[in-house]
mmCIF file with all atom_site columns, C-alpha atoms in Angstrom:
data_model
loop_
_atom_site.group_PDB
_atom_site.id
_atom_site.type_symbol
_atom_site.label_atom_id
_atom_site.label_alt_id
_atom_site.label_comp_id
_atom_site.label_asym_id
_atom_site.label_entity_id
_atom_site.label_seq_id
_atom_site.pdbx_PDB_ins_code
_atom_site.Cartn_x
_atom_site.Cartn_y
_atom_site.Cartn_z
_atom_site.occupancy
_atom_site.B_iso_or_equiv
_atom_site.pdbx_formal_charge
_atom_site.auth_seq_id
_atom_site.auth_comp_id
_atom_site.auth_asym_id
_atom_site.auth_atom_id
_atom_site.pdbx_PDB_model_num
ATOM 1   C CA . MET A 1 1   ? 27.493 48.870  -139.715 1.00 51.00 ? 291 MET A CA 1
ATOM 2   C CA . ALA A 1 2   ? 27.270 47.735  -143.362 1.00 57.00 ? 292 ALA A CA 1
ATOM 3   C CA . HIS A 1 3   ? 29.376 49.427  -145.974 1.00 58.00 ? 293 HIS A CA 1
ATOM 4   C CA . LYS A 1 4   ? 27.790 50.631  -149.176 1.00 60.00 ? 294 LYS A CA 1
ATOM 5   C CA . LYS A 1 5   ? 29.266 49.272  -152.372 1.00 62.00 ? 295 LYS A CA 1
ATOM 6   C CA . HIS A 1 6   ? 30.337 52.018  -154.703 1.00 64.00 ? 296 HIS A CA 1
ATOM 7   C CA . GLN A 1 7   ? 29.229 51.665  -158.297 1.00 70.00 ? 297 GLN A CA 1
ATOM 8   C CA . HIS A 1 8   ? 32.071 52.412  -160.738 1.00 79.00 ? 298 HIS A CA 1
ATOM 9   C CA . TYR A 1 9   ? 31.038 54.005  -164.032 1.00 83.00 ? 299 TYR A CA 1
ATOM 10  C CA . THR A 1 10  ? 33.105 54.122  -167.164 1.00 85.00 ? 300 THR A CA 1
ATOM 11  C CA . GLU A 1 11  ? 34.601 57.433  -168.313 1.00 81.00 ? 301 GLU A CA 1
ATOM 12  C CA . GLU A 1 12  ? 32.410 57.318  -171.389 1.00 85.00 ? 302 GLU A CA 1
ATOM 13  C CA . PHE A 1 13  ? 29.270 56.935  -169.232 1.00 88.00 ? 303 PHE A CA 1
ATOM 14  C CA . ARG A 1 14  ? 30.289 59.894  -167.065 1.00 87.00 ? 304 ARG A CA 1
ATOM 15  C CA . LYS A 1 15  ? 31.072 62.042  -170.080 1.00 85.00 ? 305 LYS A CA 1
ATOM 16  C CA . GLU A 1 16  ? 27.755 61.263  -171.668 1.00 88.00 ? 306 GLU A CA 1
ATOM 17  C CA . ALA A 1 17  ? 25.854 61.980  -168.425 1.00 89.00 ? 307 ALA A CA 1
ATOM 18  C CA . VAL A 1 18  ? 27.489 65.402  -168.079 1.00 89.00 ? 308 VAL A CA 1
ATOM 19  C CA . LYS A 1 19  ? 27.041 66.179  -171.774 1.00 88.00 ? 309 LYS A CA 1
ATOM 20  C CA . ARG A 1 20  ? 23.341 65.295  -171.655 1.00 89.00 ? 310 ARG A CA 1
ATOM 21  C CA . SER A 1 21  ? 22.733 67.311  -168.477 1.00 89.00 ? 311 SER A CA 1
ATOM 22  C CA . GLU A 1 22  ? 24.219 70.432  -170.118 1.00 87.00 ? 312 GLU A CA 1
ATOM 23  C CA . LYS A 1 23  ? 21.845 70.400  -173.085 1.00 87.00 ? 313 LYS A CA 1
ATOM 24  C CA . PRO A 1 24  ? 19.282 73.216  -173.144 1.00 88.00 ? 314 PRO A CA 1
ATOM 25  C CA . GLY A 1 25  ? 15.882 72.321  -171.681 1.00 90.00 ? 315 GLY A CA 1
ATOM 26  C CA . VAL A 1 26  ? 17.265 69.266  -169.806 1.00 88.00 ? 316 VAL A CA 1
ATOM 27  C CA . THR A 1 27  ? 17.831 69.201  -166.032 1.00 89.00 ? 317 THR A CA 1
ATOM 28  C CA . GLN A 1 28  ? 20.387 67.137  -164.180 1.00 89.00 ? 318 GLN A CA 1
ATOM 29  C CA . ALA A 1 29  ? 17.507 65.496  -162.284 1.00 91.00 ? 319 ALA A CA 1
ATOM 30  C CA . GLN A 1 30  ? 15.943 64.307  -165.539 1.00 92.00 ? 320 GLN A CA 1
ATOM 31  C CA . VAL A 1 31  ? 19.177 62.852  -166.851 1.00 91.00 ? 321 VAL A CA 1
ATOM 32  C CA . ALA A 1 32  ? 19.941 61.250  -163.468 1.00 91.00 ? 322 ALA A CA 1
ATOM 33  C CA . LYS A 1 33  ? 16.483 59.615  -163.358 1.00 92.00 ? 323 LYS A CA 1
ATOM 34  C CA . GLU A 1 34  ? 16.913 58.258  -166.922 1.00 91.00 ? 324 GLU A CA 1
ATOM 35  C CA . LEU A 1 35  ? 20.335 56.808  -166.076 1.00 90.00 ? 325 LEU A CA 1
ATOM 36  C CA . GLY A 1 36  ? 19.367 55.484  -162.624 1.00 91.00 ? 326 GLY A CA 1
ATOM 37  C CA . ILE A 1 37  ? 21.844 57.669  -160.707 1.00 91.00 ? 327 ILE A CA 1
ATOM 38  C CA . SER A 1 38  ? 21.561 60.646  -158.422 1.00 90.00 ? 328 SER A CA 1
ATOM 39  C CA . ALA A 1 39  ? 21.650 64.193  -159.693 1.00 90.00 ? 329 ALA A CA 1
ATOM 40  C CA . GLN A 1 40  ? 24.394 64.852  -157.129 1.00 92.00 ? 330 GLN A CA 1
ATOM 41  C CA . GLN A 1 41  ? 26.562 62.308  -158.910 1.00 91.00 ? 331 GLN A CA 1
ATOM 42  C CA . ILE A 1 42  ? 26.294 64.259  -162.158 1.00 89.00 ? 332 ILE A CA 1
ATOM 43  C CA . SER A 1 43  ? 27.176 67.418  -160.230 1.00 90.00 ? 333 SER A CA 1
ATOM 44  C CA . ASN A 1 44  ? 30.248 65.699  -158.862 1.00 89.00 ? 334 ASN A CA 1
ATOM 45  C CA . TRP A 1 45  ? 31.363 64.508  -162.286 1.00 87.00 ? 335 TRP A CA 1
ATOM 46  C CA . LYS A 1 46  ? 30.767 68.017  -163.720 1.00 85.00 ? 336 LYS A CA 1
ATOM 47  C CA . ARG A 1 47  ? 32.940 69.484  -160.958 1.00 85.00 ? 337 ARG A CA 1
ATOM 48  C CA . GLN A 1 48  ? 35.668 66.897  -161.621 1.00 82.00 ? 338 GLN A CA 1
ATOM 49  C CA . PHE A 1 49  ? 35.543 67.769  -165.281 1.00 78.00 ? 339 PHE A CA 1
ATOM 50  C CA . LYS A 1 50  ? 35.971 71.450  -164.569 1.00 74.00 ? 340 LYS A CA 1
ATOM 51  C CA . ARG A 1 51  ? 38.991 70.714  -162.406 1.00 72.00 ? 341 ARG A CA 1
ATOM 52  C CA . LEU A 1 52  ? 40.544 68.954  -165.374 1.00 56.00 ? 342 LEU A CA 1
ATOM 53  C CA . SER A 1 53  ? 41.441 65.923  -163.405 1.00 52.00 ? 343 SER A CA 1
ATOM 54  C CA . ASP A 1 54  ? 43.698 63.462  -165.314 1.00 49.00 ? 344 ASP A CA 1
ATOM 55  C CA . LYS A 1 55  ? 41.578 60.566  -164.034 1.00 50.00 ? 345 LYS A CA 1
ATOM 56  C CA . GLN A 1 56  ? 38.317 62.001  -165.396 1.00 49.00 ? 346 GLN A CA 1
ATOM 57  C CA . PHE A 1 57  ? 37.361 63.294  -168.843 1.00 54.00 ? 347 PHE A CA 1
ATOM 58  C CA . ASN A 1 58  ? 40.726 63.465  -170.599 1.00 61.00 ? 348 ASN A CA 1
ATOM 59  C CA . THR A 1 59  ? 39.150 64.698  -173.818 1.00 61.00 ? 349 THR A CA 1
ATOM 60  C CA . LEU A 1 60  ? 35.809 66.171  -174.708 1.00 58.00 ? 350 LEU A CA 1
ATOM 61  C CA . ASP A 1 61  ? 34.716 67.349  -178.129 1.00 58.00 ? 351 ASP A CA 1
ATOM 62  C CA . GLY A 1 62  ? 38.305 66.982  -179.404 1.00 61.00 ? 352 GLY A CA 1
ATOM 63  C CA . VAL A 1 63  ? 39.841 69.161  -176.664 1.00 60.00 ? 353 VAL A CA 1
ATOM 64  C CA . ASP A 1 64  ? 42.580 67.563  -174.575 1.00 61.00 ? 354 ASP A CA 1
ATOM 65  C CA . TYR A 1 65  ? 41.979 68.221  -170.873 1.00 61.00 ? 355 TYR A CA 1
ATOM 66  C CA . SER A 1 66  ? 44.589 65.801  -169.564 1.00 63.00 ? 356 SER A CA 1
ATOM 67  C CA . LYS A 1 67  ? 46.961 66.669  -166.754 1.00 66.00 ? 357 LYS A CA 1
ATOM 68  C CA . GLN A 1 68  ? 49.882 66.530  -169.185 1.00 69.00 ? 358 GLN A CA 1
ATOM 69  C CA . GLU A 1 69  ? 48.200 69.065  -171.481 1.00 71.00 ? 359 GLU A CA 1
ATOM 70  C CA . SER A 1 70  ? 47.428 71.355  -168.541 1.00 73.00 ? 360 SER A CA 1
ATOM 71  C CA . GLU A 1 71  ? 51.004 71.204  -167.334 1.00 80.00 ? 361 GLU A CA 1
ATOM 72  C CA . GLU A 1 72  ? 52.268 72.037  -170.833 1.00 83.00 ? 362 GLU A CA 1
ATOM 73  C CA . LEU A 1 73  ? 49.925 75.045  -170.991 1.00 83.00 ? 363 LEU A CA 1
ATOM 74  C CA . ARG A 1 74  ? 51.135 76.331  -167.556 1.00 85.00 ? 364 ARG A CA 1
ATOM 75  C CA . ARG A 1 75  ? 54.796 75.884  -168.699 1.00 91.00 ? 365 ARG A CA 1
ATOM 76  C CA . LEU A 1 76  ? 54.172 77.811  -171.898 1.00 93.00 ? 366 LEU A CA 1
ATOM 77  C CA . ARG A 1 77  ? 52.411 80.592  -169.972 1.00 93.00 ? 367 ARG A CA 1
ATOM 78  C CA . ARG A 1 78  ? 55.374 80.914  -167.619 1.00 95.00 ? 368 ARG A CA 1
ATOM 79  C CA . GLU A 1 79  ? 57.813 80.957  -170.563 1.00 97.00 ? 369 GLU A CA 1
ATOM 80  C CA . ASN A 1 80  ? 55.679 83.563  -172.353 1.00 96.00 ? 370 ASN A CA 1
ATOM 81  C CA . LYS A 1 81  ? 55.740 85.821  -169.267 1.00 96.00 ? 371 LYS A CA 1
ATOM 82  C CA . ARG A 1 82  ? 59.487 85.454  -168.930 1.00 96.00 ? 372 ARG A CA 1
ATOM 83  C CA . LEU A 1 83  ? 60.017 86.322  -172.587 1.00 97.00 ? 373 LEU A CA 1
ATOM 84  C CA . LYS A 1 84  ? 57.724 89.383  -172.299 1.00 97.00 ? 374 LYS A CA 1
ATOM 85  C CA . ASP A 1 85  ? 59.656 90.541  -169.215 1.00 96.00 ? 375 ASP A CA 1
ATOM 86  C CA . GLU A 1 86  ? 62.960 90.099  -171.074 1.00 97.00 ? 376 GLU A CA 1
ATOM 87  C CA . MET A 1 87  ? 61.645 91.996  -174.062 1.00 97.00 ? 377 MET A CA 1
ATOM 88  C CA . GLU A 1 88  ? 60.473 94.859  -171.861 1.00 96.00 ? 378 GLU A CA 1
ATOM 89  C CA . PHE A 1 89  ? 63.892 94.973  -170.196 1.00 95.00 ? 379 PHE A CA 1
ATOM 90  C CA . LEU A 1 90  ? 65.690 95.084  -173.575 1.00 95.00 ? 380 LEU A CA 1
ATOM 91  C CA . LYS A 1 91  ? 63.456 97.914  -174.761 1.00 95.00 ? 381 LYS A CA 1
ATOM 92  C CA . LYS A 1 92  ? 64.348 99.944  -171.663 1.00 93.00 ? 382 LYS A CA 1
ATOM 93  C CA . VAL A 1 93  ? 68.060 99.190  -172.075 1.00 93.00 ? 383 VAL A CA 1
ATOM 94  C CA . SER A 1 94  ? 68.068 100.101 -175.766 1.00 93.00 ? 384 SER A CA 1
ATOM 95  C CA . ALA A 1 95  ? 66.201 103.322 -175.011 1.00 91.00 ? 385 ALA A CA 1
ATOM 96  C CA . TYR A 1 96  ? 68.730 104.170 -172.345 1.00 90.00 ? 386 TYR A CA 1
ATOM 97  C CA . PHE A 1 97  ? 71.718 103.590 -174.637 1.00 88.00 ? 387 PHE A CA 1
ATOM 98  C CA . ALA A 1 98  ? 70.094 105.419 -177.531 1.00 88.00 ? 388 ALA A CA 1
ATOM 99  C CA . LYS A 1 99  ? 69.518 108.389 -175.222 1.00 86.00 ? 389 LYS A CA 1
ATOM 100 C CA . ASN A 1 100 ? 73.174 108.386 -174.072 1.00 79.00 ? 390 ASN A CA 1
ATOM 101 C CA . GLN A 1 101 ? 74.514 108.261 -177.693 1.00 79.00 ? 391 GLN A CA 1
ATOM 102 C CA . GLU A 1 102 ? 73.006 111.659 -178.458 1.00 68.00 ? 392 GLU A CA 1
#
């Protein structure tokens, strides 16, 4: 059984294909036909983009979608939650002590 050779496309090519397929009035099939690829391939790239893979689409329109940026965002969200929890605890403690001082 013969193996199919996989065509490797540049990140720029993939970005452009996804960007063009998302324009109003344009279908993935039209873009795929123009570029000589399958519409399914564009769907795959779009899905990879949405997953924010660090091997695909690191930046798009000036927004950093890299794995490093995503990890930083998750870390900041965890820290923000921890700080909110601490602040809520301190409010309860201060209310308790203020009540006992009366």
